Coordinates of C-alpha atoms and ligand atoms in Angstrom, one line a residue:
X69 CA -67.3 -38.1 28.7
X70 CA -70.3 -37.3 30.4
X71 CA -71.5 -40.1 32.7
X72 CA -74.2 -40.9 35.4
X73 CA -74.5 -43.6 37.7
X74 CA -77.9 -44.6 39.2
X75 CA -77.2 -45.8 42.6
X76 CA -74.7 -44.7 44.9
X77 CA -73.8 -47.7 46.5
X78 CA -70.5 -50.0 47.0
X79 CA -71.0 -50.4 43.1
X80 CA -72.0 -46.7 41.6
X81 CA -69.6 -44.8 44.0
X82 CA -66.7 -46.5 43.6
X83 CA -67.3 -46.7 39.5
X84 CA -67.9 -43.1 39.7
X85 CA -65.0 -41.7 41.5
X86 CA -62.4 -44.2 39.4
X87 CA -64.3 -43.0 36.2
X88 CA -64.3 -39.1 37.7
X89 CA -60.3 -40.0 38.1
X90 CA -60.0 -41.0 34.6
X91 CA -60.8 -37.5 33.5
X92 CA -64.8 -37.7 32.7
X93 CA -67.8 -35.9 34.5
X94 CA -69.4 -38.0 36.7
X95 CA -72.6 -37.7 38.5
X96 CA -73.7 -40.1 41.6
X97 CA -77.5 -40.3 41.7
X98 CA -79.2 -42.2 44.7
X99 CA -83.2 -41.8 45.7
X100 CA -81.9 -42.0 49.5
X101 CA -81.5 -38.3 50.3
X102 CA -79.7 -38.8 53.2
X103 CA -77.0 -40.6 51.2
X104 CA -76.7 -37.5 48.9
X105 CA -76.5 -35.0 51.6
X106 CA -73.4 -36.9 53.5
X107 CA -72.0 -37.1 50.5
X108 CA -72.4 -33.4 49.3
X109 CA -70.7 -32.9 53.1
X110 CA -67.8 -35.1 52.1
X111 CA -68.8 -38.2 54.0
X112 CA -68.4 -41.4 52.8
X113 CA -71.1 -43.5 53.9
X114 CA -69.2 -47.3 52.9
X115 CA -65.8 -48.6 54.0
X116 CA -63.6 -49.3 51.1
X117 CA -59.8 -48.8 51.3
X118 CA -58.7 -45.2 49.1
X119 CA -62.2 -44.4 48.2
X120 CA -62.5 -41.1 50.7
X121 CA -59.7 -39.8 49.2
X122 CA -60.4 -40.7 45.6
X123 CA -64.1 -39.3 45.9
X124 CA -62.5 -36.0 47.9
X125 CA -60.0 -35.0 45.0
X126 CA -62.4 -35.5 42.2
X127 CA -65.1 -33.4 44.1
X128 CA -62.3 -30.7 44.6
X129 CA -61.5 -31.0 41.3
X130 CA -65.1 -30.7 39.8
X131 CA -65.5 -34.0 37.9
X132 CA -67.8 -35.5 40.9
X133 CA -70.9 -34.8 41.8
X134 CA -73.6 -36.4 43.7
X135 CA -77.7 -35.9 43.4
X136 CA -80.8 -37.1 44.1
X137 CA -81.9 -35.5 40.5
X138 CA -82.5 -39.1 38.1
X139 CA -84.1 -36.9 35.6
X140 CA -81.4 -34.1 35.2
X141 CA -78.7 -36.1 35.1
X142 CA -80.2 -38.9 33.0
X143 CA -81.2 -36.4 30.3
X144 CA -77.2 -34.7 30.8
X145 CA -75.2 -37.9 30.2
X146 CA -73.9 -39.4 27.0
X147 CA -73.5 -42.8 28.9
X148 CA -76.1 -43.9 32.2
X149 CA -75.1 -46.7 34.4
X150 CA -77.4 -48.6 36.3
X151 CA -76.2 -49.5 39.8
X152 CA -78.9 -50.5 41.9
X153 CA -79.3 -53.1 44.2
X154 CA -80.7 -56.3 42.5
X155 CA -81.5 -58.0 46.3
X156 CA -83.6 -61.3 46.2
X157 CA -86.6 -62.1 46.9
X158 CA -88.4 -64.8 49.2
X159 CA -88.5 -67.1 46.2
X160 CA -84.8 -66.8 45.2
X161 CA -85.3 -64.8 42.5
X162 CA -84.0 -61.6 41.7
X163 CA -85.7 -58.5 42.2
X164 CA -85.3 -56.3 39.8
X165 CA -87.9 -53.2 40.8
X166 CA -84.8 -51.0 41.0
X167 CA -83.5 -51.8 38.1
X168 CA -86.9 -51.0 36.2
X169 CA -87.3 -47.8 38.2
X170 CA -84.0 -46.4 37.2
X171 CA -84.6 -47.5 33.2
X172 CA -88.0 -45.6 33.2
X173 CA -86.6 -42.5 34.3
X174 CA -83.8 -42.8 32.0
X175 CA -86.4 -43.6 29.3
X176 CA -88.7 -40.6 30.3
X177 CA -86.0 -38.2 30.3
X178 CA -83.1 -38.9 27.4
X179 CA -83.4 -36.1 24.8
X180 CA -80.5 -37.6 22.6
X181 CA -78.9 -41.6 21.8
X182 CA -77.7 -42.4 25.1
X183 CA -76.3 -45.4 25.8
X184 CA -77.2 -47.3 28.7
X185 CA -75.0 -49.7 30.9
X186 CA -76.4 -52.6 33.2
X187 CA -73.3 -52.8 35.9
X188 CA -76.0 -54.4 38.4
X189 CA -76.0 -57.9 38.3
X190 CA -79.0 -59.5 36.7
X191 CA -80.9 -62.2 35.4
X192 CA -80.0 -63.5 31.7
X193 CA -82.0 -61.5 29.2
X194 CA -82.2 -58.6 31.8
X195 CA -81.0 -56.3 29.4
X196 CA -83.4 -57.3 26.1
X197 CA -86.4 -56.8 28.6
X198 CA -84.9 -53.6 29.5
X199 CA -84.3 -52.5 25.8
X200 CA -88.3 -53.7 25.1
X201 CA -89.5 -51.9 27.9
X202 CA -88.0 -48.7 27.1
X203 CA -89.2 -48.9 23.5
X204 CA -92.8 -48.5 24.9
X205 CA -91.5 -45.4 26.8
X206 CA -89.4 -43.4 24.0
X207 CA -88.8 -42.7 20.7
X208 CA -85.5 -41.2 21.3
X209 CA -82.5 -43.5 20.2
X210 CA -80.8 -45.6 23.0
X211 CA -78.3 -49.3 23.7
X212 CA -78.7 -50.8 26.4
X213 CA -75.2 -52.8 27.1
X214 CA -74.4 -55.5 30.0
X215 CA -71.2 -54.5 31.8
X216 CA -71.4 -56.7 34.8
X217 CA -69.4 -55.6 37.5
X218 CA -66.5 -57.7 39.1
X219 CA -64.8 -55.5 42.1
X220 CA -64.2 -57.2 45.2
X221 CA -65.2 -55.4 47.8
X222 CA -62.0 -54.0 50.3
X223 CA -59.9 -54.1 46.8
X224 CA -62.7 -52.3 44.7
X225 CA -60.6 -49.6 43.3
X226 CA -57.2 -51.6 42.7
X227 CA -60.3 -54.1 40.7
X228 CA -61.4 -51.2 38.7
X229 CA -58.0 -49.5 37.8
X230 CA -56.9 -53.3 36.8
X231 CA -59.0 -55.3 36.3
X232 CA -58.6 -59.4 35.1
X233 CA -61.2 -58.9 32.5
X234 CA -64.2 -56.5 31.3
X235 CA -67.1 -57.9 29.7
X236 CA -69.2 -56.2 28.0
X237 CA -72.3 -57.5 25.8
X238 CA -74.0 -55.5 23.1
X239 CA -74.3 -56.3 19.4
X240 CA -74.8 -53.0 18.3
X241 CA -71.6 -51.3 16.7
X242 CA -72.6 -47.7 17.9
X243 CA -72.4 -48.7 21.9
X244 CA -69.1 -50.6 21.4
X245 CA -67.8 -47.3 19.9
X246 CA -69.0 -45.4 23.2
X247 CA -67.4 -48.5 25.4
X248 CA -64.4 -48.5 23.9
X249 CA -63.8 -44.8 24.4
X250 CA -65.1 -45.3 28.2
X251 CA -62.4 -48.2 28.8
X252 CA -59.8 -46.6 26.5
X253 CA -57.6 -46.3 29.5
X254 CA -57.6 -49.9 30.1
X255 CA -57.2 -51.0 27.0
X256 CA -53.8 -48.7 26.8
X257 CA -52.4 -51.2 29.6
X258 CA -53.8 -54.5 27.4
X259 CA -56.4 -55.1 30.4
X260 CA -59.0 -57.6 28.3
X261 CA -62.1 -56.3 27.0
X262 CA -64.6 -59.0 25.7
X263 CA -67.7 -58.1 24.0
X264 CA -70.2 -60.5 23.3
X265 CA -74.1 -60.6 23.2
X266 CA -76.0 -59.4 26.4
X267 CA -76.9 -62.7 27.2
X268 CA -73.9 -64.2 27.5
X269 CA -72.3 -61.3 29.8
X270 CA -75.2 -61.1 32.3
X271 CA -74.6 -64.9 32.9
X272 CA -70.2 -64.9 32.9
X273 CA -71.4 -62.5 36.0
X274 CA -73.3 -65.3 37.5
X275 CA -71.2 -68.4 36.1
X276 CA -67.9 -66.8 38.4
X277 CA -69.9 -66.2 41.3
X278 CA -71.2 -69.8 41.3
X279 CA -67.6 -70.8 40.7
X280 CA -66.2 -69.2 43.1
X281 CA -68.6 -69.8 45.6
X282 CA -68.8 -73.7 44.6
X283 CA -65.1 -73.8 45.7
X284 CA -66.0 -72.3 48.8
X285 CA -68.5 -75.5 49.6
X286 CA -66.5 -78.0 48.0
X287 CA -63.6 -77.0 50.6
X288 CA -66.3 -76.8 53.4
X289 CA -67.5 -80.1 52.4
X290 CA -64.4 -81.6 52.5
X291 CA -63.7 -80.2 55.7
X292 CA -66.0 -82.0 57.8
X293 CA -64.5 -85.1 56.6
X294 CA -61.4 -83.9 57.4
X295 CA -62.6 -83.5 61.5
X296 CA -64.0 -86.5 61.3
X297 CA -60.6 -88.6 60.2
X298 CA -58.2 -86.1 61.8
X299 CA -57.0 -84.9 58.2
X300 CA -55.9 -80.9 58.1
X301 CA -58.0 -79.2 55.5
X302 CA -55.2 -76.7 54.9
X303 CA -53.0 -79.1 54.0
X304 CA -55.6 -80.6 51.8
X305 CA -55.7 -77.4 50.3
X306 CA -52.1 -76.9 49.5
X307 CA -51.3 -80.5 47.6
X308 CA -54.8 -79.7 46.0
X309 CA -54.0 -76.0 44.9
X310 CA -50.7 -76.6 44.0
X311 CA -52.3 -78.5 40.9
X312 CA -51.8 -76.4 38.2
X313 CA -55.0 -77.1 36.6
X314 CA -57.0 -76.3 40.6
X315 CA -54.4 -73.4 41.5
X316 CA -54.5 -71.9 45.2
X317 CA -57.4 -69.1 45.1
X318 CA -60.4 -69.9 46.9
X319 CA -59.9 -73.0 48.2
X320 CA -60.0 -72.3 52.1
X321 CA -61.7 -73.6 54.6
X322 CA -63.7 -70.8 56.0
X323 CA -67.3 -70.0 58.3
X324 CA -68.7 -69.9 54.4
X325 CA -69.4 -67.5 52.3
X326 CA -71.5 -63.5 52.7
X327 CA -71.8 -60.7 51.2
X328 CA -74.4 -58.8 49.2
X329 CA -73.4 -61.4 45.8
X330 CA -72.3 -64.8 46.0
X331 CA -75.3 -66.0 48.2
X332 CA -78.4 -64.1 46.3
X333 CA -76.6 -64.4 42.5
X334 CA -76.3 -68.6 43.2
X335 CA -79.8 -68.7 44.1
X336 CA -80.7 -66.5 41.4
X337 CA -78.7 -69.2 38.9
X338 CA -80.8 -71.7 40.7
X339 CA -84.0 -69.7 40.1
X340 CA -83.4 -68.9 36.1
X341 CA -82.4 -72.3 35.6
X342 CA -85.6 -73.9 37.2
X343 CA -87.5 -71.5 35.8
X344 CA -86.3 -73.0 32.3
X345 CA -87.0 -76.8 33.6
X346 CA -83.5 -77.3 33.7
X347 CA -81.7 -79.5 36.8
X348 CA -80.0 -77.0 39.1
X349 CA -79.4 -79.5 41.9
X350 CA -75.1 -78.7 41.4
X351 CA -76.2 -74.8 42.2
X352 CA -78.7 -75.8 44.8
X353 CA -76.2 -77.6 47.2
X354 CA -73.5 -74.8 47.0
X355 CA -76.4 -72.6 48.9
X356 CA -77.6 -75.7 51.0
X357 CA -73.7 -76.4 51.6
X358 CA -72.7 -73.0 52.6
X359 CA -75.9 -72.4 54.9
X360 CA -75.5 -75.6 56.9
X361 CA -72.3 -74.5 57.2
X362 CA -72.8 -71.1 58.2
X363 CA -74.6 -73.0 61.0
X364 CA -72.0 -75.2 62.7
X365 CA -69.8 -72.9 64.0
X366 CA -71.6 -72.8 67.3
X367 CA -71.3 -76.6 67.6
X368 CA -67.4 -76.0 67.3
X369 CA -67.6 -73.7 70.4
X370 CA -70.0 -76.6 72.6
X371 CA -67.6 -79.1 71.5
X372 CA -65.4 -77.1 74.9
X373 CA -68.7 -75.6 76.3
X374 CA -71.8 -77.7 75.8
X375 CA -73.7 -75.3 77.6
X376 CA -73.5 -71.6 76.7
X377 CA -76.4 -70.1 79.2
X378 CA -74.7 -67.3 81.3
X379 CA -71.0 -67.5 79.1
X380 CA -69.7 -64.6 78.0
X381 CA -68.0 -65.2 74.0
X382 CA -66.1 -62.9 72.4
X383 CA -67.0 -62.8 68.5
X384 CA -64.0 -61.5 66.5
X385 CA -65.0 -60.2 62.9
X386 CA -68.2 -59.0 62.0
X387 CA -67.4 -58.1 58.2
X388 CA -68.0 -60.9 56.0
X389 CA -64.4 -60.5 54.6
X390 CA -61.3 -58.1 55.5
X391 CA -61.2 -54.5 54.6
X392 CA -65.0 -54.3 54.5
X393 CA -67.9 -52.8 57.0
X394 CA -70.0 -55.4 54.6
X395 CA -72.1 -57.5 56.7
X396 CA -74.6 -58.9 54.5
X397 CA -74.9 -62.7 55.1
X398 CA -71.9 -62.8 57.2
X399 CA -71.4 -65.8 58.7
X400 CA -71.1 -64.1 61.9
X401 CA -74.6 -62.7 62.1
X402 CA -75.6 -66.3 61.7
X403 CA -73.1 -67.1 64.9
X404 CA -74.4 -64.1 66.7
X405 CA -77.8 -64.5 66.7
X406 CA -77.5 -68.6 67.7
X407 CA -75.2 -67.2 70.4
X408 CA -78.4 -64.7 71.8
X409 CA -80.8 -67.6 71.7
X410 CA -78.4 -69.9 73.7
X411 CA -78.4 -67.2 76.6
X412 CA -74.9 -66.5 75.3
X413 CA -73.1 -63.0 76.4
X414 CA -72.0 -61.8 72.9
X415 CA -69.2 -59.3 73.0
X416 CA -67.8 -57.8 69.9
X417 CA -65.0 -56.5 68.0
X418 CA -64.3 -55.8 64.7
X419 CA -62.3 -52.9 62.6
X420 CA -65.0 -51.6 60.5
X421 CA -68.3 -53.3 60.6
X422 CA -69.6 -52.5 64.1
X423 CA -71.7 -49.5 63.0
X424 CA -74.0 -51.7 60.6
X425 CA -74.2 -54.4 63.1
X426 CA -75.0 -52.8 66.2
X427 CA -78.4 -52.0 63.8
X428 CA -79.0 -55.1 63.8
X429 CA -78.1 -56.4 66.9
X430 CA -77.7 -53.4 69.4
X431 CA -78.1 -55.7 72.4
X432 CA -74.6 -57.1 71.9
X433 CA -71.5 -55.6 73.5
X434 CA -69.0 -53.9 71.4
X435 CA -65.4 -52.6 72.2
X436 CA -63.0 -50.6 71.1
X437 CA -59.7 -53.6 70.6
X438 CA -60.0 -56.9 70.3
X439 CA -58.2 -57.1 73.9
X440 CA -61.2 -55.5 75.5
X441 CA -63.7 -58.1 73.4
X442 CA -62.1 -61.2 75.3
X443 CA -62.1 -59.7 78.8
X444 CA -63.5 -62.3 81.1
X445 CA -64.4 -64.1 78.0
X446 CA -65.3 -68.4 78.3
X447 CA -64.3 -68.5 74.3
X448 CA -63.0 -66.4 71.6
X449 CA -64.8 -67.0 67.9
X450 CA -62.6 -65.8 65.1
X451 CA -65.0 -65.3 62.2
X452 CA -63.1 -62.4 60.1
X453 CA -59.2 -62.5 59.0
X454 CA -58.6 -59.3 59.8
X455 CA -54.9 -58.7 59.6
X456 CA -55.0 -57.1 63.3
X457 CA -56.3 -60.8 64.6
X458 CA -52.7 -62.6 63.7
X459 CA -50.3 -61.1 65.8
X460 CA -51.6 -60.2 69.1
X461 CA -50.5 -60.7 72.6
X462 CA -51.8 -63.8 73.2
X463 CA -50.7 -64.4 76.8
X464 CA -51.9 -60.7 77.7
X465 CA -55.6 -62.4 75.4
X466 CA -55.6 -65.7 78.0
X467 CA -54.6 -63.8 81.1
X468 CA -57.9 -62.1 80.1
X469 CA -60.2 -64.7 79.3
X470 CA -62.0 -66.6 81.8
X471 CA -61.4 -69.9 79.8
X472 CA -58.7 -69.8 77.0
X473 CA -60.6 -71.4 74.0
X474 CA -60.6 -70.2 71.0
X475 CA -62.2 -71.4 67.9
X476 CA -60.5 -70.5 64.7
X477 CA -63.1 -70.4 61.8
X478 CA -60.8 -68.5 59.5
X479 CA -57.8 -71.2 60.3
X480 CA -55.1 -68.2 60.9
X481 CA -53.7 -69.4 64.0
X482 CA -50.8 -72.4 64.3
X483 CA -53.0 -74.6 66.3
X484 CA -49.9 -76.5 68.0
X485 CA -47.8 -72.9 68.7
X486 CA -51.6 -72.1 70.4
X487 CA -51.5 -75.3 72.5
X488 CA -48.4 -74.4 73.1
X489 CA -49.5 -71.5 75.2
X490 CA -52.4 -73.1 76.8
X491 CA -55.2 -72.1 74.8
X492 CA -57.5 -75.3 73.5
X493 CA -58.5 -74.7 70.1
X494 CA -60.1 -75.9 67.3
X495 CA -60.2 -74.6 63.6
X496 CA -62.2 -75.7 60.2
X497 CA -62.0 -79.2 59.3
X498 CA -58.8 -79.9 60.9
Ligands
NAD96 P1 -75.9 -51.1 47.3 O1 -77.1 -51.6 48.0 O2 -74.6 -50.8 48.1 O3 -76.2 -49.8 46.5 C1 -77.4 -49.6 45.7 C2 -77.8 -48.2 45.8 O4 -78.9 -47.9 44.8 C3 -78.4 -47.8 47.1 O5 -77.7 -46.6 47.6 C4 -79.8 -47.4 46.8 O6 -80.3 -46.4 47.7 C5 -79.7 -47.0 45.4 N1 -81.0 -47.0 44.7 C6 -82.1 -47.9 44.8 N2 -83.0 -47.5 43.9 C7 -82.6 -46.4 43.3 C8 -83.2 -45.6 42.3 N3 -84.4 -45.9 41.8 N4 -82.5 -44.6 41.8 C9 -81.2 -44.3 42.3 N5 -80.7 -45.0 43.3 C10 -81.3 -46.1 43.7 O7 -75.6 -52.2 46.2 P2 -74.2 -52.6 45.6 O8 -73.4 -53.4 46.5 O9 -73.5 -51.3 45.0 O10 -74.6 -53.5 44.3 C11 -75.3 -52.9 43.2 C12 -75.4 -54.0 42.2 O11 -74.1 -54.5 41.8 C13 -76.1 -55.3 42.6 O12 -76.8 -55.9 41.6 C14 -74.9 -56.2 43.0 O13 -75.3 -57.6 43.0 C15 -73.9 -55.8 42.0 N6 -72.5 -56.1 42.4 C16 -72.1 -55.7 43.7 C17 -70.8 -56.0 44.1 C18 -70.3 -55.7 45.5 O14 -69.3 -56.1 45.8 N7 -71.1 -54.9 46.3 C19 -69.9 -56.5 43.2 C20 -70.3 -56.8 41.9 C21 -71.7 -56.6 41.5

């Protein structure tokens, strides 16, 4: 099949290139030109684990392009994704002026029915206002379909090859022709498929984000109760998970949540549902949970130095998850910048994300290992579970440091074996 993907991001590229794999023609479109041209040079501007290579054999093999030409490509495909950023505004609310860009080039320039899938994630009734708008624009025949997108970013393509579910909303019988032959593949393996009215797929994208991010503060929660009475919040979390109705996922202890979705898509549920004069006070205090929490970390570290004027601290993980260079709302931007304004010496380490956060903060010092971040260090701040943070030298780490603290916001390390050694720690609500 002939496909196009609007915007080139974690999102488009990594769609594209498993679709390219799957046999179709596939052209990336992004309006940043600079984008285009690294990838025309076979750069791959994100970090995500087997994309460089999947994106290099389906270039060599001439199913993947990349362009900064909407029009062309939007009048070429038989199916046109839109994969734009849907970022949030001041007020909470999604904005969705990409979104509306892309549809009215793909509206100005189809020449033949052309189905049209909403992968970015959106408010409810997104798609209908998308479908209205582009009848003012053409007369040529067109569906637009919700296919919210689930990957998880540093497991995006295993996500896309096999994925727990795909939704997809449309009503019309033509589209969920076209989607059927798009997903055929998945189908072939009994990978679900549920299709359902638009409505009701552009909120399941919101409804799991909430959920998974209302686990997230619920454990959080918890866990300041837990350093209060000297309960272990892991432990709470095993003999809670281990319910078969709870199960184990997402119920951690952790700085709180990042990325690009979790934070803006619960305050977009918050937004649509006010917006409706409906109570969103459950949504509201996942977001006022998480960012309170995002905040205490550096109350952790005074609890060993009260006064961080002149210290040096070493910040390990930058990423807001593993197997990412993502830093959007990581909770260690959040750390960092409280650490600046305290007179703090920030120095840095992490695998992939250093490059987007030296952007942001290019006054901090960042190394090459994790050895070099503690050097001469007063505390070490483990904010990302990298797999490369569990089993280093850790008497080569506190023969380093100046002070052997550390403060475990992932909870990764056995805080007795760490004792053990003469470090003081402390952890998550434990
Ligand atoms: P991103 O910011 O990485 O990429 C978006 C891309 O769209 C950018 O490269 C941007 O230059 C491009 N763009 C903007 N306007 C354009 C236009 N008019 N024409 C062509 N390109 C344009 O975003 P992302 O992380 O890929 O997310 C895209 C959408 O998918 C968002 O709605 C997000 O919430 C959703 N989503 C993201 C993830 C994730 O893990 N990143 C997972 C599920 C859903």
């Amino acid at each position: 099949m002939k496909l196009t993907l609007m915007g080139s991001g974690y999102v488009g590229l990594v769609t594209g290139a498993c679709f390219a794999d799957l046999g179709n023609d596939v052209i990336c479109v992004d309006v940043d030109a600079g984008k285009i041209e690294k990838l025309k040079a076979g750069h791959v501007p994100i970090y995500e684990p087997g994309l460089e290579e999947l994106i290099r054999r389906n270039v060599a093999e001439g199913r993947l392009q990349f362009t900064t030409d909407a029009a062309g490509s939007a009048e070429w495909a038989e199916v046109v994704f839109i994969c734009v950023g849907t970022p949030q505004r001041a007020t909470g609310k999604a904005d969705l002026s990409h979104v509306f860009q892309v549809a009215e080039t793909i509206g100005k320039n189809i020449k033949k029915f052309t189905v049209i899938v909403d992968k970015s994630t959106v408010p409810v009734g997104t798609a209908q206002r998308i479908t209205r708008y582009l009848r003012e624009i053409t007369t040529v025949e067109f569906e637009v379909v919700s296919n919210p997108e689930f990957l998880k970013e540093g497991a995006a393509i295993k996500d896309f090859q096999n994925p727990d579910r795909i939704v997809i909303g449309t009503e019309s019988e033509r589209a969920r022709e076209v989607m059927n032959r798009l997903y055929s593949s998945h189908a072939r393996v009994n990978r679900p498929i549920l299709f359902m009215r638009t409505q009701t797929a552009e909120l399941i994208k919101y409804a799991a984000n909430a959920m998974l991010g209302s686990r997230i503060s619920f454990m959080n929660a918890l866990g300041t109760l837990c350093e209060k009475i000297g309960a272990d919040i892991k432990e709470v979390s095993k003999g809670m998970g281990l319910d078969t109705r709870i199960g184990p996922r997402f119920l951690q202890a952790s700085p709180g949540y990042g990325g690009s979705c979790f934070p803006k898509d619960v305050r977009a549920l918050v937004d649509v549902m006010e917006s409706l004069q409906l109570n969103a006070n459950f949504f509201r205090a996942i977001d006022q949970v998480n960012e309170l929490h995002k905040k205490s970390h550096l109350g952790r570290l005074q609890q060993f130095h009260p006064r961080l004027s002149g210290l040096t601290i070493a910040v390990w993980g930058l990423a807001f998850k593993p197997r990412t260079d993502d830093i959007r709302e990581s909770p260690s931007l959040t750390l960092i910048e409280q650490l600046l304004e305290a007179g703090a010496r920030v120095m840095a380490y992490d695998p992939e994300a250093m490059e987007n956060t030296r952007k942001l903060f290019p006054w901090v010092e960042y190394t090459h290992t994790p050895y070099d971040a503690v050097q001469g260090a007063h505390a070490v701040m483990v904010m990302t579970e990298w797999d490369v943070f569990r089993n280093l030298d850790f008497q080569r780490i506190k023969a380093a440091m100046t002070e052997p603290v550390i403060v475990d916001c992932r909870n990764i390390y056995d805080m007795e074996e760490m004792r053990g050694m003469g470090f003081k720690i402390s952890g998550v609500g434990r």
